[in-house]
XYZ file of C-alpha atoms in Angstrom:
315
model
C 9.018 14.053 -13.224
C 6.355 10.930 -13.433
C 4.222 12.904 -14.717
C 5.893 14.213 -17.408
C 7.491 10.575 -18.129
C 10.784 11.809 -18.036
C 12.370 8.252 -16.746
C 10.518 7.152 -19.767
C 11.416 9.521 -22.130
C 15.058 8.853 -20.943
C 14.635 5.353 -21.031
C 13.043 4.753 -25.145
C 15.479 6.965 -26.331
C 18.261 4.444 -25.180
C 21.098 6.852 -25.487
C 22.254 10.026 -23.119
C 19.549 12.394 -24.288
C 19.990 15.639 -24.494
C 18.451 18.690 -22.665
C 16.592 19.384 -26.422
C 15.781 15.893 -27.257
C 14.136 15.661 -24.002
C 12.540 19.228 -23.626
C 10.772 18.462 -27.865
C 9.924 14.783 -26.346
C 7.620 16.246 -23.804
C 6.844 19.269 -24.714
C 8.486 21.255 -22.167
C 9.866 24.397 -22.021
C 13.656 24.028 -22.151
C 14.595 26.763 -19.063
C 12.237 25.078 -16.073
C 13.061 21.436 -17.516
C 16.791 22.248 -17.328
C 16.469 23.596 -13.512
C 14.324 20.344 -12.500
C 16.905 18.162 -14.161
C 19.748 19.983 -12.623
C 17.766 19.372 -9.548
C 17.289 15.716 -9.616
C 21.062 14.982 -11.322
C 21.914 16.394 -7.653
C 19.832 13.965 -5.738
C 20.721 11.088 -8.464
C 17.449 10.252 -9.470
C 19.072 11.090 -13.098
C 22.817 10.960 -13.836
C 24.212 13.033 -16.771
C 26.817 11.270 -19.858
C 28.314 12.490 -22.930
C 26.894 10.934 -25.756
C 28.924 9.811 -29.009
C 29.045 13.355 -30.266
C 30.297 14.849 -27.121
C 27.258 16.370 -26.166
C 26.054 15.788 -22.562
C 22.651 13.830 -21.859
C 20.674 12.684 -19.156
C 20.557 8.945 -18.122
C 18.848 6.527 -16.033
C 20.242 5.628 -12.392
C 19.090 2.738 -9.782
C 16.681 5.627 -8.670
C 15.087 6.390 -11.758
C 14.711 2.917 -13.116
C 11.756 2.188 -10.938
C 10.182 5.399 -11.776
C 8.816 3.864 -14.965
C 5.389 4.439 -15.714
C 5.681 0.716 -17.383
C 6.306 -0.575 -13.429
C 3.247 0.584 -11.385
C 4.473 -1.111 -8.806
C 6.629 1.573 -8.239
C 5.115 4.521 -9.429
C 1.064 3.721 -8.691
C 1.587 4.232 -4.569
C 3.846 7.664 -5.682
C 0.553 8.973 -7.812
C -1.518 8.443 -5.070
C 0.361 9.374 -1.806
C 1.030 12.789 -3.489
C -2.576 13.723 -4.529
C -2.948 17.111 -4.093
C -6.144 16.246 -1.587
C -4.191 13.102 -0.176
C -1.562 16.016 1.099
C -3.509 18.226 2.144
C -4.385 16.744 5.660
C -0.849 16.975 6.275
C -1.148 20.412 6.640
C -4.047 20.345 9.550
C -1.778 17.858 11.291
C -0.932 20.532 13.807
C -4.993 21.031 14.402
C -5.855 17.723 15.817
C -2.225 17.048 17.711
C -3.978 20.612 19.229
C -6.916 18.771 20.368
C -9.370 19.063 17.515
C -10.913 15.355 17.797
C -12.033 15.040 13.783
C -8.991 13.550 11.605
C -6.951 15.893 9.902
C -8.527 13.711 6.904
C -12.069 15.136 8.258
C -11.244 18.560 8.858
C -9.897 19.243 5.107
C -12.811 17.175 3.265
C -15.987 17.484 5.664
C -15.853 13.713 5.895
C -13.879 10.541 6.787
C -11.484 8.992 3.932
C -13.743 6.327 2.740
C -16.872 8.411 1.928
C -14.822 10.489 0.476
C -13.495 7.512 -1.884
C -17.159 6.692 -2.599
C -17.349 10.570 -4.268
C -14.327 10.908 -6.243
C -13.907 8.246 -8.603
C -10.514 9.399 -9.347
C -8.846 9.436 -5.809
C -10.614 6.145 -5.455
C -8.763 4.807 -8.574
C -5.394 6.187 -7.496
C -6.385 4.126 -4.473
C -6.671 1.151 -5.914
C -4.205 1.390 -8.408
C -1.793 1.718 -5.689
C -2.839 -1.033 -3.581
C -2.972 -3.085 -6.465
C 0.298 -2.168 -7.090
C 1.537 -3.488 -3.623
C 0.103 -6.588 -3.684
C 1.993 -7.994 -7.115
C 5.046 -7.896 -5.043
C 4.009 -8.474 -1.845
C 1.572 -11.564 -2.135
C 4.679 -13.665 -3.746
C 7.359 -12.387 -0.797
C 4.444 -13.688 1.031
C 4.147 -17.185 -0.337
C 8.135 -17.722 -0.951
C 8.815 -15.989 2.694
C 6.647 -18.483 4.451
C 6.693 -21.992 2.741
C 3.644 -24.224 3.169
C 1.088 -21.195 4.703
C -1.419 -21.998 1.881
C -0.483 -26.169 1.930
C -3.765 -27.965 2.672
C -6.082 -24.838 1.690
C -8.974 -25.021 -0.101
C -10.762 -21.624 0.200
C -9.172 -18.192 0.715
C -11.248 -14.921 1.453
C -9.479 -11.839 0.951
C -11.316 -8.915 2.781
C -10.797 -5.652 1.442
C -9.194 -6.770 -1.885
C -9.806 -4.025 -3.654
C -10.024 -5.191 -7.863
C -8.646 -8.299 -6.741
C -4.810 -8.246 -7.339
C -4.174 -9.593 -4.014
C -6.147 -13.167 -4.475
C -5.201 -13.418 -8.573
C -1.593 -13.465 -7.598
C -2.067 -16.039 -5.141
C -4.248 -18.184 -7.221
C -1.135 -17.681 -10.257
C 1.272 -18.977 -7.340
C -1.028 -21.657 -5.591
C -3.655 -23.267 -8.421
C -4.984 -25.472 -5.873
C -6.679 -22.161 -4.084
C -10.179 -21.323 -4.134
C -10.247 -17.738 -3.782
C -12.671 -15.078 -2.931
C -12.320 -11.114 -3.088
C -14.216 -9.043 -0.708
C -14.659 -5.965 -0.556
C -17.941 -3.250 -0.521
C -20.211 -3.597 -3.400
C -19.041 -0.709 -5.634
C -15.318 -1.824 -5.565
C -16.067 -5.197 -6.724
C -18.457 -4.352 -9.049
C -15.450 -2.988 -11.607
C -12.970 -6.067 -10.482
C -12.131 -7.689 -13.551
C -12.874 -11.284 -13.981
C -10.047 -13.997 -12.831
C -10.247 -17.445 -12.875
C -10.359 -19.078 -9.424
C -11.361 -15.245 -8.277
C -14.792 -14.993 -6.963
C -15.951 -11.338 -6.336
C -18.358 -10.677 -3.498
C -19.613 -7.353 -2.411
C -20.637 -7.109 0.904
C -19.563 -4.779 4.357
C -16.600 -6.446 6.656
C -18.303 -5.223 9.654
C -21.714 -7.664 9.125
C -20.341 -10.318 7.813
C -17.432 -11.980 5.620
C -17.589 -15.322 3.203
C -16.646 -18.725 5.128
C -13.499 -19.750 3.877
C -10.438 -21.530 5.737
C -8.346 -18.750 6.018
C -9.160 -14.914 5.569
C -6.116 -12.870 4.111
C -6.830 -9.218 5.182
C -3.100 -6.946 3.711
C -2.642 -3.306 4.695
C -6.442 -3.266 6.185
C -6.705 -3.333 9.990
C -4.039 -0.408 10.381
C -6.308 1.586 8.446
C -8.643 1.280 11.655
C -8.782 1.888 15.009
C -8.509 -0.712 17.966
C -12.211 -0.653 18.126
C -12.811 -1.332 15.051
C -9.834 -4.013 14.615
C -11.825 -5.873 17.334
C -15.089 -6.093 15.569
C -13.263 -6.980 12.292
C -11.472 -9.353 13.436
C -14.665 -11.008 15.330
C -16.206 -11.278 12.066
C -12.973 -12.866 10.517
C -13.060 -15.940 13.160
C -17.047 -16.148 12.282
C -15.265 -16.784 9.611
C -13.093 -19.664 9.886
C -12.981 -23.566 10.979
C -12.587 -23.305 14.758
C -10.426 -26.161 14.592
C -8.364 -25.690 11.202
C -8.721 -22.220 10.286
C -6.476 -19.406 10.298
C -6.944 -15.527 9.673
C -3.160 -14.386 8.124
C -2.694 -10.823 8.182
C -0.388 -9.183 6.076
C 0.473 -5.683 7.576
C 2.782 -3.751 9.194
C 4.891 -4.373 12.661
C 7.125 -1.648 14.561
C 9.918 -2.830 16.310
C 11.115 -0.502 19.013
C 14.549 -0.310 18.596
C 15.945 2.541 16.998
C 17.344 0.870 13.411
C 20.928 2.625 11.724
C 19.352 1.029 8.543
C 16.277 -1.025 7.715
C 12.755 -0.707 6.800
C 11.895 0.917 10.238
C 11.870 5.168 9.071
C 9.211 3.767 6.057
C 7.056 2.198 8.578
C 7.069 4.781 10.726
C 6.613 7.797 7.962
C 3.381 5.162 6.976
C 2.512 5.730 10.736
C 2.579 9.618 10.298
C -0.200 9.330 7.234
C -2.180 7.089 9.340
C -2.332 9.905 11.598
C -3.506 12.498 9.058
C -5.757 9.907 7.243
C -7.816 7.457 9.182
C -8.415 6.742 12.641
C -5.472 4.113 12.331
C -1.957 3.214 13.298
C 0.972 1.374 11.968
C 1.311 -1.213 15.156
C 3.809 -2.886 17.165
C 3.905 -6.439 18.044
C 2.322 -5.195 21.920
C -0.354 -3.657 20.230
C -1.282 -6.199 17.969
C -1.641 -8.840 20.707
C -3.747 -6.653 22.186
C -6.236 -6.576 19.961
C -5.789 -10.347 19.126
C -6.538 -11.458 22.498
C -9.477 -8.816 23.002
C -10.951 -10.589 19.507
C -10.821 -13.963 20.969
C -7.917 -15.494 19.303
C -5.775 -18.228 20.996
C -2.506 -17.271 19.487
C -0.361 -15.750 16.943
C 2.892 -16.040 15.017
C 4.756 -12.858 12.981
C 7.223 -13.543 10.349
C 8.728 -10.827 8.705
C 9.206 -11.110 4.523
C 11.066 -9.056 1.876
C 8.127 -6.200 2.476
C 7.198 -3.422 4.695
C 4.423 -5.646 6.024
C 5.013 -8.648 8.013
C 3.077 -11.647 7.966
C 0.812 -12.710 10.885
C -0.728 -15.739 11.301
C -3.839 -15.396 13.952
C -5.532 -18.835 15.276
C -8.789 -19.086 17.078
């Protein structure tokens, strides 16, 4: 349905539109477009209305509305997550639970998830697209969620920014922010240019920028323990030992079982970690874990209005 546009077929026509209007707006046969309709009216991702003339049409519901192709936010992490090669080591999940020890990522592709980014510009731009996507909402739940983290800051690095989203919206939201985007050589080099954004290209595990604080979002559960550890080392290189700060914006499990909540997203983001990367959706345990094997003094979590929670780390 995204892919045809059918929310935003639905959605510039204004009025209930009809199984015809819709089927000569998109060029679809009529027969399959009715049975995917009839489908999705079921599951209320569309609701059906007569229109002025009696006729029934389709309409918009709370579901649809934020499949809009207009609001990436939404739809960017859908494109990307359902991939045909992004699902496919979902099927070869059963392999390495079996004891194979390559990824389920690996034993589709012939090689881990980031090489394969390097080869195929397009799954690499779905990436990014849909982290980019995540970070215009999250970096502001981020800022209003935790008043005063930035107050006093002069210099920002953001490692693994991607095309540099992450450290424009924070620079929109705190002017007085010096900010820096890292992340390997060919993401940066198509980053557009920001003011207040610096791009740098460069490898997390040799080195990152000096800054005050390092931001790293929806990074370190992308790795495992191991390599948390030496990223994180690098991160309080980083930093001021006396004023610094490394804030992590990721993803905390709680271990209670939750009626409602965020919990069943966090933990189906666990599951692709599994099939993906050699990664892990954490819980507080095993993030202090890794915190005190990197050398860091302390830590504070605050969740936000986002999947991730907020971690400050201090050396």
């Amino acid at each position: 349905a995204i892919e045809l546009g059918v929310a935003d077929a639905i959605d510039a026509n204004g009025d209930p539109m009809t199984l015809a209007e819709l089927s000569s707006k998109l060029g679809c046969q009529p027969s399959p477009l009715h049975r995917l309709m009839r489908f999705l009216v079921q599951r209320r991702v569309f609701g059906e209305k007569r229109d002025e003339a009696g006729q029934v049409g389709y309409v918009l519901t709370p579901i649809s509305s934020r499949l809009l192709k207009s609001d990436d936010t939404k739809v960017a992490p859908i494109l990307f997550q359902n991939d045909p090669d992004m699902l496919l080591p979902m099927h070869v999940l059963s392999a390495h639970l079996r004891g194979d020890k390559r990824l389920p990522f690996e034993i589709v592709h012939g090689t881990e998830e980031w090489t394969y980014m390097d080869a195929h510009p397009l799954q690499r731009e779905l990436l990014n697209n849909a982290m980019a996507a995540n970070a215009r909402p999250v970096v502001p739940a981020v800022v209003d969620g935790c008043p005063g983290l930035f107050e006093g800051v002069g210099t920002v690095v953001d490692v693994g920014g991607g095309n540099g989203t992450a450290m424009r919206t924070l620079v929109e939201a705190c002017p007085w922010v010096k900010a820096i985007n890292f992340d390997l050589p060919q993401v940066v080099a198509g980053a557009p240019e920001c003011n207040g954004v610096v791009h740098v290209g460069g490898d997390m595990f040799a080195a990152i920028p000096k800054a005050d604080v390092v931001f790293i979002k929806w990074v370190l559960h992308d790795w495992s323990d191991e390599s948390c550890i030496k990223i994180l080392k690098k991160c309080k290189e980083a930093i001021p030992e006396e004023k610094g700060k490394v804030i992590i914006v990721d993803t905390v499990i709680t271990e209670e079982v939750e009626e409602e909540g965020l919990r069943d997203v966090r933990l189906m983001l666990d599951i692709m970690m599994l099939a993906h990367t050699p990664g892990r959706e954490r819980t507080e345990a095993e993030w202090k874990n890794i915190f005190t094997k990197a050398g860091f003094r302390t830590y504070t979590i605050k969740p936000i209005r986002a999947l991730q929670s907020v971690i400050e780390v201090f050396p």
